[in-house]
Amino acid sequence: MSDTRELILEAKHVTKRYPASGGRTLTACRDVSLNFYRGKTLGIVGESGCGKSTFLRMVASLEKPDEGEILYRGQDLARLKGEKLRQHRQKIQMVFQDPAAAFSPKMKVMDIICEPLLNFKRIKRSEKEAAARKFLEMVELPGEFALRYPHHMSGGQRQRIGIARALTLEPELILCDEATSSLDVSVQKTIIELLVKLQREKQIAYGFVCHDVALVQSLAHQVAVMYLGSVMEILPGDQAASGCVHPYTKALIGSVFDLHMDFQKPIESMDDEAPSPFDMPPGCPFQSRCPQCMEICRRERPALKEIGEGHLAACHLTAQGETE
Ligand code: ADP
Ligand code: MG
């Protein structure tokens, strides 16, 4: 079947390493290839420390990959510098866990929402309140909020302000990094509904990072599962639970592991069997925790291979037809 999706951004074989104590190197993302399409959502799931935020930061040009390239409409972002990079930044926006809380308590909602518009000289100072009201309406908040201060608002309202701010520069891609993770389940649902509505209206592409697989599945067209910096499986969003084949995805969905495991803690405190992100063994990154680990898994790193329409997995079992 021909792919009718419009490709906006393509990450190709992206690797990011960080220097760590003792002269060691930590590979936060390893050979990651993922695409973002107009009007579609790519969900990225995986335990804490698997490289989700690092990947998003590279997509947003906040950091450069050590290897691989990130192409925005065919253009390599690593080559953009100075004013060109500044102008490009408008196209990709990020929404964090509680963006409005990150601002000075002295800033009114309209100052927070309109700051990007003023930075890019899209509006005059005198137009701030009217512009803020327009964007508040888009995120279904009352226009009067423009004159208020965000710290008096609920988490859900503050997140709407964060989304309003992200919308101001009419981005093609919005990256949500655990954007709903600190909210109550019922509030989460309303924020997801808002994101879906905005996507339909404006054909925005989303990168939606979250450790809650069920939540990601509810809005993602495609889900990528990451483990210790590597993509283990990519599958259509509505099949994440029912159609997954990778033992790690199965474990993640079954919540066998502690999803809040923190790889940033000292090595000693980690799950005995989880490899450290520093000394990755040869072979499959998941070998030490995989209930179906075979001899080849300790030797050879499985490549991410297409196993069905829109479905890729990096697992030796699939190559042997043994996952069911
Ligand atoms: P996630 O968002 O999936 O929780 P991150 O991308 O934040 O994961 O982190 C991936 C790994 O990279 C972690 O082991 C983390 O400690 C490490 N890391 C992230 N950013 C940096 C940095 N700036 N310097 C050093 N290590 C980092
Ligand atoms: Mg993160």
Tab-separated table of N, CA and C and ligand atoms in Angstrom, residues 52-53 177-178, ligand 2:
chain	number	residue	atom	x	y	z
A	52	LYS	N	13.851	9.007	26.096
A	52	LYS	CA	12.719	9.690	25.448
A	52	LYS	C	12.948	11.206	25.370
A	53	SER	N	13.292	11.807	26.513
A	53	SER	CA	13.469	13.266	26.527
A	53	SER	C	14.679	13.680	25.690
A	177	ASP	N	6.369	16.354	26.323
A	177	ASP	CA	7.207	15.481	27.138
A	177	ASP	C	6.555	15.279	28.501
A	178	GLU	N	5.930	14.161	28.684
A	178	GLU	CA	5.202	13.846	29.931
A	178	GLU	C	4.250	14.990	30.274
B	2	MG	MG	12.029	12.303	30.286
